[in-house]
Amino acid sequence: MESLFRTFDCRNNPSSGFWQEVPSTKTENLVTSTIFGGDLYIFRGEKGLKKKKCVLTNTSLYYLSKWGIPISKSDIRWKIIQPFVEGSEKKPLYGFRIYGNKAEDFYVNNSKDLDKWLEKLSKVGIFGTFDEDFMIIKEINKGTGCIVNLCRCLGDMKEYAVKTIDKCILFSKPYMLQSVEAEISALRTTDHPNVIKLFSVYEDEGKVCLVLEYLPNGDLLKKLKQVKKFSQDDTLKFIGRLLHTISYLHALKIVHRDLKLENICFFSDCIYDFKIIDFGLACIYEHGLSQKCGTIGYVAPEVLKGDIYDHKVDIFAIGVIMFYLLSSRPLFRGKNPQEVAEKNKNCQVYISHFNFKGVSKKCVDLISWLISTNPTSRPNAYEALKNELLDSEKPYCIDLYNLDDTIDVHSFEKRNTCETVNYPQFMRTKVMNNNFLC
């Protein structure tokens, strides 16, 4: 079976060869983006192995002139990487092959150097040796064409959550492939203590595996069921930290688009030790978004109405989460999913502090502000964090107009994916078509 990511690789590497020349007129700033560098040996026909000074960034592999000037590069974000050992037992040759339009072999001095390169390459490319590197311990969760297993890495013996997706399903359902691409691209862009970490990606003949950090303490829905409802103080501290995290994502122009109780998981018993997960609907916000997607009950009204929307849809979802934590019930309720969706779309809710026990009027006013029906009246994360009730720690500044060149914008293009529709009354998730959300 062909590589699932070949189309993406061809998009980033339009030339037929492995390397692309770096124009002398273009200055490549490798200082801030370099994650590793060193000598690699490349086979050059009768000349044998030639030593090249190479640099790895968060998107590409470069080789440099003897003066340290970039000569050629190859975008390896969607290329398969395969380590190998050649030669005899007494004189082994260690290296790795990177597959693309044309494969290229790279040799290193010893096994330690190979391990160093592979560790860094795992943050950029796609590996093809999952069954050799991991042992499955148990199944954690299962969905359509997707299984999440608890696995142990045979290298560092640490435990990871591995999301495994059947390639046959991905080939037959383009929206799922786009979702996988979006999740990989988003998580490789981020580095935040409250965003789940993606350690590596694997692909073989039948499956794609995302190696993620293991979060053993359940999600926010589970925690809410345990405590029934959060206190105002705990809720404000939690929401403050969640807004800080979303402010960070929005500064990268990443809009999550599916914030909900089930997509916030914990790595300890502390309610502040959480991670935002599931970036399958994430996208880059450029000049307005239009695709209807998200989970009913959390979706901003402008999305359901078919209006152009922006990053503030995440703020609306945070307001819904805040209401849920303080009341232990969903903001929008109904006898069936269609009724919930209609109430969500119209957003006709009246919230009074008399409906809550032990919750101040200022706190209820904050919820109302976050879930403002009109997005122009709704704050962004930076503005919300200025509220006197929230953490006074300086938030990440949102800059929606200076996008870092290293972000793969193509991976977050507007997509015609199916929508995740959640019916909060019965805590179940259903996938429905666009007609349901019209």
PDB file of N, CA and C in Angstrom, residues 51-132:
ATOM      1  N   LYS A  51      31.236  13.328   3.137  1.00  0.00           N
ATOM      2  CA  LYS A  51      30.766  13.951   4.372  1.00  0.00           C
ATOM      3  C   LYS A  51      30.107  15.293   4.074  1.00  0.00           C
ATOM      4  N   LYS A  52      28.920  15.490   4.651  1.00  0.00           N
ATOM      5  CA  LYS A  52      28.181  16.736   4.473  1.00  0.00           C
ATOM      6  C   LYS A  52      27.775  17.288   5.842  1.00  0.00           C
ATOM      7  N   LYS A  53      27.948  18.574   6.001  1.00  0.00           N
ATOM      8  CA  LYS A  53      27.460  19.246   7.201  1.00  0.00           C
ATOM      9  C   LYS A  53      25.970  19.480   7.029  1.00  0.00           C
ATOM     10  N   CYS A  54      25.165  18.865   7.893  1.00  0.00           N
ATOM     11  CA  CYS A  54      23.710  18.938   7.742  1.00  0.00           C
ATOM     12  C   CYS A  54      23.052  19.560   8.969  1.00  0.00           C
ATOM     13  N   VAL A  55      21.937  20.199   8.720  1.00  0.00           N
ATOM     14  CA  VAL A  55      21.164  20.848   9.776  1.00  0.00           C
ATOM     15  C   VAL A  55      19.706  20.437   9.635  1.00  0.00           C
ATOM     16  N   LEU A  56      19.093  20.081  10.764  1.00  0.00           N
ATOM     17  CA  LEU A  56      17.682  19.702  10.786  1.00  0.00           C
ATOM     18  C   LEU A  56      16.880  20.810  11.459  1.00  0.00           C
ATOM     19  N   THR A  57      15.855  21.304  10.756  1.00  0.00           N
ATOM     20  CA  THR A  57      14.936  22.281  11.346  1.00  0.00           C
ATOM     21  C   THR A  57      13.616  21.577  11.647  1.00  0.00           C
ATOM     22  N   ASN A  58      12.637  22.340  12.096  1.00  0.00           N
ATOM     23  CA  ASN A  58      11.351  21.717  12.405  1.00  0.00           C
ATOM     24  C   ASN A  58      10.525  21.395  11.170  1.00  0.00           C
ATOM     25  N   THR A  59      11.087  21.616   9.977  1.00  0.00           N
ATOM     26  CA  THR A  59      10.395  21.215   8.749  1.00  0.00           C
ATOM     27  C   THR A  59      11.303  20.497   7.757  1.00  0.00           C
ATOM     28  N   SER A  60      12.592  20.826   7.731  1.00  0.00           N
ATOM     29  CA  SER A  60      13.441  20.398   6.615  1.00  0.00           C
ATOM     30  C   SER A  60      14.828  19.962   7.060  1.00  0.00           C
ATOM     31  N   LEU A  61      15.470  19.198   6.173  1.00  0.00           N
ATOM     32  CA  LEU A  61      16.871  18.825   6.327  1.00  0.00           C
ATOM     33  C   LEU A  61      17.677  19.620   5.306  1.00  0.00           C
ATOM     34  N   TYR A  62      18.719  20.311   5.765  1.00  0.00           N
ATOM     35  CA  TYR A  62      19.581  21.126   4.903  1.00  0.00           C
ATOM     36  C   TYR A  62      20.978  20.523   4.864  1.00  0.00           C
ATOM     37  N   TYR A  63      21.665  20.689   3.740  1.00  0.00           N
ATOM     38  CA  TYR A  63      23.111  20.507   3.826  1.00  0.00           C
ATOM     39  C   TYR A  63      23.786  21.807   3.426  1.00  0.00           C
ATOM     40  N   LEU A  64      24.910  22.071   4.106  1.00  0.00           N
ATOM     41  CA  LEU A  64      25.549  23.377   4.058  1.00  0.00           C
ATOM     42  C   LEU A  64      26.885  23.321   3.345  1.00  0.00           C
ATOM     43  N   SER A  65      27.327  24.474   2.889  1.00  0.00           N
ATOM     44  CA  SER A  65      28.670  24.594   2.326  1.00  0.00           C
ATOM     45  C   SER A  65      29.678  24.595   3.476  1.00  0.00           C
ATOM     46  N   LYS A  66      30.959  24.555   3.147  1.00  0.00           N
ATOM     47  CA  LYS A  66      31.976  24.549   4.198  1.00  0.00           C
ATOM     48  C   LYS A  66      31.995  25.863   4.971  1.00  0.00           C
ATOM     49  N   TRP A  67      31.331  26.883   4.422  1.00  0.00           N
ATOM     50  CA  TRP A  67      31.211  28.160   5.121  1.00  0.00           C
ATOM     51  C   TRP A  67      29.906  28.258   5.919  1.00  0.00           C
ATOM     52  N   GLY A  68      29.147  27.165   5.923  1.00  0.00           N
ATOM     53  CA  GLY A  68      27.904  27.144   6.686  1.00  0.00           C
ATOM     54  C   GLY A  68      26.723  27.772   5.995  1.00  0.00           C
ATOM     55  N   ILE A  69      26.803  27.939   4.683  1.00  0.00           N
ATOM     56  CA  ILE A  69      25.704  28.529   3.914  1.00  0.00           C
ATOM     57  C   ILE A  69      24.806  27.413   3.374  1.00  0.00           C
ATOM     58  N   PRO A  70      23.480  27.493   3.553  1.00  0.00           N
ATOM     59  CA  PRO A  70      22.575  26.463   3.028  1.00  0.00           C
ATOM     60  C   PRO A  70      22.668  26.344   1.510  1.00  0.00           C
ATOM     61  N   ILE A  71      22.898  25.124   1.028  1.00  0.00           N
ATOM     62  CA  ILE A  71      22.985  24.879  -0.413  1.00  0.00           C
ATOM     63  C   ILE A  71      21.703  24.230  -0.930  1.00  0.00           C
ATOM     64  N   SER A  72      21.287  23.155  -0.249  1.00  0.00           N
ATOM     65  CA  SER A  72      20.080  22.426  -0.657  1.00  0.00           C
ATOM     66  C   SER A  72      19.278  22.052   0.580  1.00  0.00           C
ATOM     67  N   LYS A  73      18.004  21.798   0.347  1.00  0.00           N
ATOM     68  CA  LYS A  73      17.151  21.380   1.454  1.00  0.00           C
ATOM     69  C   LYS A  73      16.100  20.402   0.947  1.00  0.00           C
ATOM     70  N   SER A  74      15.522  19.661   1.897  1.00  0.00           N
ATOM     71  CA  SER A  74      14.412  18.767   1.584  1.00  0.00           C
ATOM     72  C   SER A  74      13.405  18.854   2.719  1.00  0.00           C
ATOM     73  N   ASP A  75      12.176  19.210   2.384  1.00  0.00           N
ATOM     74  CA  ASP A  75      11.105  19.252   3.376  1.00  0.00           C
ATOM     75  C   ASP A  75      10.728  17.807   3.698  1.00  0.00           C
ATOM     76  N   ILE A  76      10.944  17.385   4.934  1.00  0.00           N
ATOM     77  CA  ILE A  76      10.754  15.966   5.281  1.00  0.00           C
ATOM     78  C   ILE A  76       9.553  15.734   6.193  1.00  0.00           C
ATOM     79  N   ARG A  77       8.663  16.710   6.303  1.00  0.00           N
ATOM     80  CA  ARG A  77       7.544  16.577   7.238  1.00  0.00           C
ATOM     81  C   ARG A  77       6.658  15.370   6.954  1.00  0.00           C
ATOM     82  N   TRP A  78       6.523  15.001   5.697  1.00  0.00           N
ATOM     83  CA  TRP A  78       5.639  13.885   5.356  1.00  0.00           C
ATOM     84  C   TRP A  78       6.404  12.753   4.679  1.00  0.00           C
ATOM     85  N   LYS A  79       7.693  12.684   4.923  1.00  0.00           N
ATOM     86  CA  LYS A  79       8.524  11.619   4.355  1.00  0.00           C
ATOM     87  C   LYS A  79       8.705  10.478   5.359  1.00  0.00           C
ATOM     88  N   ILE A  80       8.778   9.253   4.828  1.00  0.00           N
ATOM     89  CA  ILE A  80       9.012   8.076   5.659  1.00  0.00           C
ATOM     90  C   ILE A  80      10.508   7.943   5.935  1.00  0.00           C
ATOM     91  N   ILE A  81      10.857   7.680   7.204  1.00  0.00           N
ATOM     92  CA  ILE A  81      12.250   7.525   7.621  1.00  0.00           C
ATOM     93  C   ILE A  81      12.454   6.111   8.150  1.00  0.00           C
ATOM     94  N   GLN A  82      13.474   5.436   7.631  1.00  0.00           N
ATOM     95  CA  GLN A  82      13.724   4.040   8.001  1.00  0.00           C
ATOM     96  C   GLN A  82      15.200   3.869   8.389  1.00  0.00           C
ATOM     97  N   PRO A  83      15.494   3.538   9.660  1.00  0.00           N
ATOM     98  CA  PRO A  83      16.889   3.286  10.042  1.00  0.00           C
ATOM     99  C   PRO A  83      17.374   1.946   9.501  1.00  0.00           C
ATOM    100  N   PHE A  84      18.688   1.804   9.339  1.00  0.00           N
ATOM    101  CA  PHE A  84      19.241   0.536   8.857  1.00  0.00           C
ATOM    102  C   PHE A  84      20.653   0.339   9.407  1.00  0.00           C
ATOM    103  N   VAL A  85      21.093  -0.910   9.336  1.00  0.00           N
ATOM    104  CA  VAL A  85      22.475  -1.274   9.669  1.00  0.00           C
ATOM    105  C   VAL A  85      22.992  -2.144   8.541  1.00  0.00           C
ATOM    106  N   GLU A  86      24.104  -1.746   7.928  1.00  0.00           N
ATOM    107  CA  GLU A  86      24.703  -2.492   6.828  1.00  0.00           C
ATOM    108  C   GLU A  86      26.089  -2.983   7.234  1.00  0.00           C
ATOM    109  N   GLY A  87      26.681  -3.762   6.347  1.00  0.00           N
ATOM    110  CA  GLY A  87      28.043  -4.229   6.584  1.00  0.00           C
ATOM    111  C   GLY A  87      28.078  -5.461   7.463  1.00  0.00           C
ATOM    112  N   SER A  88      29.244  -5.772   7.962  1.00  0.00           N
ATOM    113  CA  SER A  88      29.435  -6.965   8.777  1.00  0.00           C
ATOM    114  C   SER A  88      29.227  -6.647  10.252  1.00  0.00           C
ATOM    115  N   GLU A  89      29.208  -7.700  11.051  1.00  0.00           N
ATOM    116  CA  GLU A  89      29.036  -7.520  12.490  1.00  0.00           C
ATOM    117  C   GLU A  89      30.219  -6.772  13.097  1.00  0.00           C
ATOM    118  N   LYS A  90      31.412  -7.009  12.546  1.00  0.00           N
ATOM    119  CA  LYS A  90      32.608  -6.348  13.065  1.00  0.00           C
ATOM    120  C   LYS A  90      32.712  -4.905  12.580  1.00  0.00           C
ATOM    121  N   LYS A  91      32.220  -4.647  11.353  1.00  0.00           N
ATOM    122  CA  LYS A  91      32.295  -3.296  10.795  1.00  0.00           C
ATOM    123  C   LYS A  91      30.916  -2.856  10.288  1.00  0.00           C
ATOM    124  N   PRO A  92      29.990  -2.615  11.228  1.00  0.00           N
ATOM    125  CA  PRO A  92      28.645  -2.195  10.807  1.00  0.00           C
ATOM    126  C   PRO A  92      28.622  -0.752  10.324  1.00  0.00           C
ATOM    127  N   LEU A  93      27.733  -0.492   9.385  1.00  0.00           N
ATOM    128  CA  LEU A  93      27.485   0.865   8.910  1.00  0.00           C
ATOM    129  C   LEU A  93      26.074   1.261   9.337  1.00  0.00           C
ATOM    130  N   TYR A  94      25.983   2.320  10.117  1.00  0.00           N
ATOM    131  CA  TYR A  94      24.700   2.773  10.642  1.00  0.00           C
ATOM    132  C   TYR A  94      24.183   3.954   9.820  1.00  0.00           C
ATOM    133  N   GLY A  95      22.875   3.965   9.613  1.00  0.00           N
ATOM    134  CA  GLY A  95      22.309   5.075   8.860  1.00  0.00           C
ATOM    135  C   GLY A  95      20.798   5.046   8.821  1.00  0.00           C
ATOM    136  N   PHE A  96      20.237   5.909   8.006  1.00  0.00           N
ATOM    137  CA  PHE A  96      18.784   5.953   7.832  1.00  0.00           C
ATOM    138  C   PHE A  96      18.472   6.374   6.404  1.00  0.00           C
ATOM    139  N   ARG A  97      17.363   5.875   5.914  1.00  0.00           N
ATOM    140  CA  ARG A  97      16.888   6.212   4.572  1.00  0.00           C
ATOM    141  C   ARG A  97      15.647   7.081   4.700  1.00  0.00           C
ATOM    142  N   ILE A  98      15.602   8.143   3.906  1.00  0.00           N
ATOM    143  CA  ILE A  98      14.426   9.007   3.854  1.00  0.00           C
ATOM    144  C   ILE A  98      13.791   8.851   2.479  1.00  0.00           C
ATOM    145  N   TYR A  99      12.526   8.414   2.468  1.00  0.00           N
ATOM    146  CA  TYR A  99      11.812   8.158   1.221  1.00  0.00           C
ATOM    147  C   TYR A  99      11.062   9.407   0.772  1.00  0.00           C
ATOM    148  N   GLY A 100      11.087   9.673  -0.519  1.00  0.00           N
ATOM    149  CA  GLY A 100      10.333  10.774  -1.104  1.00  0.00           C
ATOM    150  C   GLY A 100      10.125  10.485  -2.569  1.00  0.00           C
ATOM    151  N   ASN A 101      10.106  11.514  -3.406  1.00  0.00           N
ATOM    152  CA  ASN A 101      10.088  11.287  -4.852  1.00  0.00           C
ATOM    153  C   ASN A 101      11.290  10.440  -5.253  1.00  0.00           C
ATOM    154  N   LYS A 102      12.371  10.636  -4.514  1.00  0.00           N
ATOM    155  CA  LYS A 102      13.572   9.828  -4.659  1.00  0.00           C
ATOM    156  C   LYS A 102      14.123   9.585  -3.265  1.00  0.00           C
ATOM    157  N   ALA A 103      14.501   8.347  -2.971  1.00  0.00           N
ATOM    158  CA  ALA A 103      15.023   8.030  -1.640  1.00  0.00           C
ATOM    159  C   ALA A 103      16.481   8.464  -1.523  1.00  0.00           C
ATOM    160  N   GLU A 104      16.875   8.808  -0.319  1.00  0.00           N
ATOM    161  CA  GLU A 104      18.258   9.204  -0.047  1.00  0.00           C
ATOM    162  C   GLU A 104      18.727   8.507   1.220  1.00  0.00           C
ATOM    163  N   ASP A 105      19.928   7.903   1.150  1.00  0.00           N
ATOM    164  CA  ASP A 105      20.517   7.237   2.305  1.00  0.00           C
ATOM    165  C   ASP A 105      21.516   8.153   2.991  1.00  0.00           C
ATOM    166  N   PHE A 106      21.482   8.136   4.323  1.00  0.00           N
ATOM    167  CA  PHE A 106      22.405   8.936   5.123  1.00  0.00           C
ATOM    168  C   PHE A 106      23.107   8.012   6.122  1.00  0.00           C
ATOM    169  N   TYR A 107      24.427   8.151   6.212  1.00  0.00           N
ATOM    170  CA  TYR A 107      25.209   7.320   7.121  1.00  0.00           C
ATOM    171  C   TYR A 107      25.786   8.185   8.239  1.00  0.00           C
ATOM    172  N   VAL A 108      25.966   7.551   9.411  1.00  0.00           N
ATOM    173  CA  VAL A 108      26.544   8.241  10.566  1.00  0.00           C
ATOM    174  C   VAL A 108      27.753   7.453  11.060  1.00  0.00           C
ATOM    175  N   ASN A 109      28.462   8.008  12.044  1.00  0.00           N
ATOM    176  CA  ASN A 109      29.706   7.392  12.507  1.00  0.00           C
ATOM    177  C   ASN A 109      29.489   6.146  13.351  1.00  0.00           C
ATOM    178  N   ASN A 110      28.433   6.139  14.164  1.00  0.00           N
ATOM    179  CA  ASN A 110      28.225   5.020  15.085  1.00  0.00           C
ATOM    180  C   ASN A 110      26.759   4.952  15.508  1.00  0.00           C
ATOM    181  N   SER A 111      26.431   3.954  16.324  1.00  0.00           N
ATOM    182  CA  SER A 111      25.042   3.738  16.738  1.00  0.00           C
ATOM    183  C   SER A 111      24.524   4.874  17.623  1.00  0.00           C
ATOM    184  N   LYS A 112      25.410   5.475  18.425  1.00  0.00           N
ATOM    185  CA  LYS A 112      24.982   6.582  19.282  1.00  0.00           C
ATOM    186  C   LYS A 112      24.562   7.790  18.443  1.00  0.00           C
ATOM    187  N   ASP A 113      25.339   8.068  17.413  1.00  0.00           N
ATOM    188  CA  ASP A 113      24.975   9.170  16.515  1.00  0.00           C
ATOM    189  C   ASP A 113      23.649   8.888  15.814  1.00  0.00           C
ATOM    190  N   LEU A 114      23.441   7.619  15.443  1.00  0.00           N
ATOM    191  CA  LEU A 114      22.183   7.246  14.796  1.00  0.00           C
ATOM    192  C   LEU A 114      21.012   7.498  15.737  1.00  0.00           C
ATOM    193  N   ASP A 115      21.162   7.098  17.005  1.00  0.00           N
ATOM    194  CA  ASP A 115      20.090   7.314  17.980  1.00  0.00           C
ATOM    195  C   ASP A 115      19.777   8.798  18.145  1.00  0.00           C
ATOM    196  N   LYS A 116      20.816   9.625  18.149  1.00  0.00           N
ATOM    197  CA  LYS A 116      20.609  11.071  18.295  1.00  0.00           C
ATOM    198  C   LYS A 116      19.826  11.633  17.110  1.00  0.00           C
ATOM    199  N   TRP A 117      20.228  11.221  15.903  1.00  0.00           N
ATOM    200  CA  TRP A 117      19.527  11.704  14.712  1.00  0.00           C
ATOM    201  C   TRP A 117      18.078  11.216  14.687  1.00  0.00           C
ATOM    202  N   LEU A 118      17.869   9.955  15.027  1.00  0.00           N
ATOM    203  CA  LEU A 118      16.513   9.405  14.994  1.00  0.00           C
ATOM    204  C   LEU A 118      15.608  10.094  16.006  1.00  0.00           C
ATOM    205  N   GLU A 119      16.155  10.411  17.175  1.00  0.00           N
ATOM    206  CA  GLU A 119      15.361  11.107  18.190  1.00  0.00           C
ATOM    207  C   GLU A 119      14.858  12.448  17.661  1.00  0.00           C
ATOM    208  N   LYS A 120      15.724  13.186  16.986  1.00  0.00           N
ATOM    209  CA  LYS A 120      15.333  14.494  16.457  1.00  0.00           C
ATOM    210  C   LYS A 120      14.459  14.358  15.213  1.00  0.00           C
ATOM    211  N   LEU A 121      14.768  13.394  14.365  1.00  0.00           N
ATOM    212  CA  LEU A 121      13.972  13.191  13.152  1.00  0.00           C
ATOM    213  C   LEU A 121      12.534  12.794  13.476  1.00  0.00           C
ATOM    214  N   SER A 122      12.342  12.138  14.626  1.00  0.00           N
ATOM    215  CA  SER A 122      10.997  11.708  15.013  1.00  0.00           C
ATOM    216  C   SER A 122      10.062  12.888  15.247  1.00  0.00           C
ATOM    217  N   LYS A 123      10.618  14.063  15.488  1.00  0.00           N
ATOM    218  CA  LYS A 123       9.809  15.259  15.709  1.00  0.00           C
ATOM    219  C   LYS A 123       9.383  15.920  14.399  1.00  0.00           C
ATOM    220  N   VAL A 124       9.946  15.422  13.280  1.00  0.00           N
ATOM    221  CA  VAL A 124       9.706  16.086  11.997  1.00  0.00           C
ATOM    222  C   VAL A 124       9.072  15.151  10.967  1.00  0.00           C
ATOM    223  N   GLY A 125       9.655  13.969  10.781  1.00  0.00           N
ATOM    224  CA  GLY A 125       9.207  13.063   9.729  1.00  0.00           C
ATOM    225  C   GLY A 125       8.288  11.958  10.221  1.00  0.00           C
ATOM    226  N   ILE A 126       8.105  10.957   9.374  1.00  0.00           N
ATOM    227  CA  ILE A 126       7.244   9.804   9.655  1.00  0.00           C
ATOM    228  C   ILE A 126       8.119   8.557   9.720  1.00  0.00           C
ATOM    229  N   PHE A 127       7.991   7.772  10.771  1.00  0.00           N
ATOM    230  CA  PHE A 127       8.792   6.559  10.911  1.00  0.00           C
ATOM    231  C   PHE A 127       8.008   5.341  10.416  1.00  0.00           C
ATOM    232  N   GLY A 128       8.731   4.273  10.116  1.00  0.00           N
ATOM    233  CA  GLY A 128       8.083   3.079   9.579  1.00  0.00           C
ATOM    234  C   GLY A 128       8.362   1.815  10.356  1.00  0.00           C
ATOM    235  N   THR A 129       8.745   1.953  11.640  1.00  0.00           N
ATOM    236  CA  THR A 129       9.175   0.775  12.409  1.00  0.00           C
ATOM    237  C   THR A 129       8.406   0.633  13.717  1.00  0.00           C
ATOM    238  N   PHE A 130       7.105   0.870  13.702  1.00  0.00           N
ATOM    239  CA  PHE A 130       6.349   0.863  14.956  1.00  0.00           C
ATOM    240  C   PHE A 130       6.422  -0.488  15.667  1.00  0.00           C
ATOM    241  N   ASP A 131       6.197  -1.568  14.942  1.00  0.00           N
ATOM    242  CA  ASP A 131       6.172  -2.895  15.564  1.00  0.00           C
ATOM    243  C   ASP A 131       7.517  -3.282  16.162  1.00  0.00           C
ATOM    244  N   GLU A 132       8.589  -2.681  15.677  1.00  0.00           N
ATOM    245  CA  GLU A 132       9.912  -2.942  16.237  1.00  0.00           C
ATOM    246  C   GLU A 132      10.193  -2.067  17.453  1.00  0.00           C
TER     247      GLU A 132
END
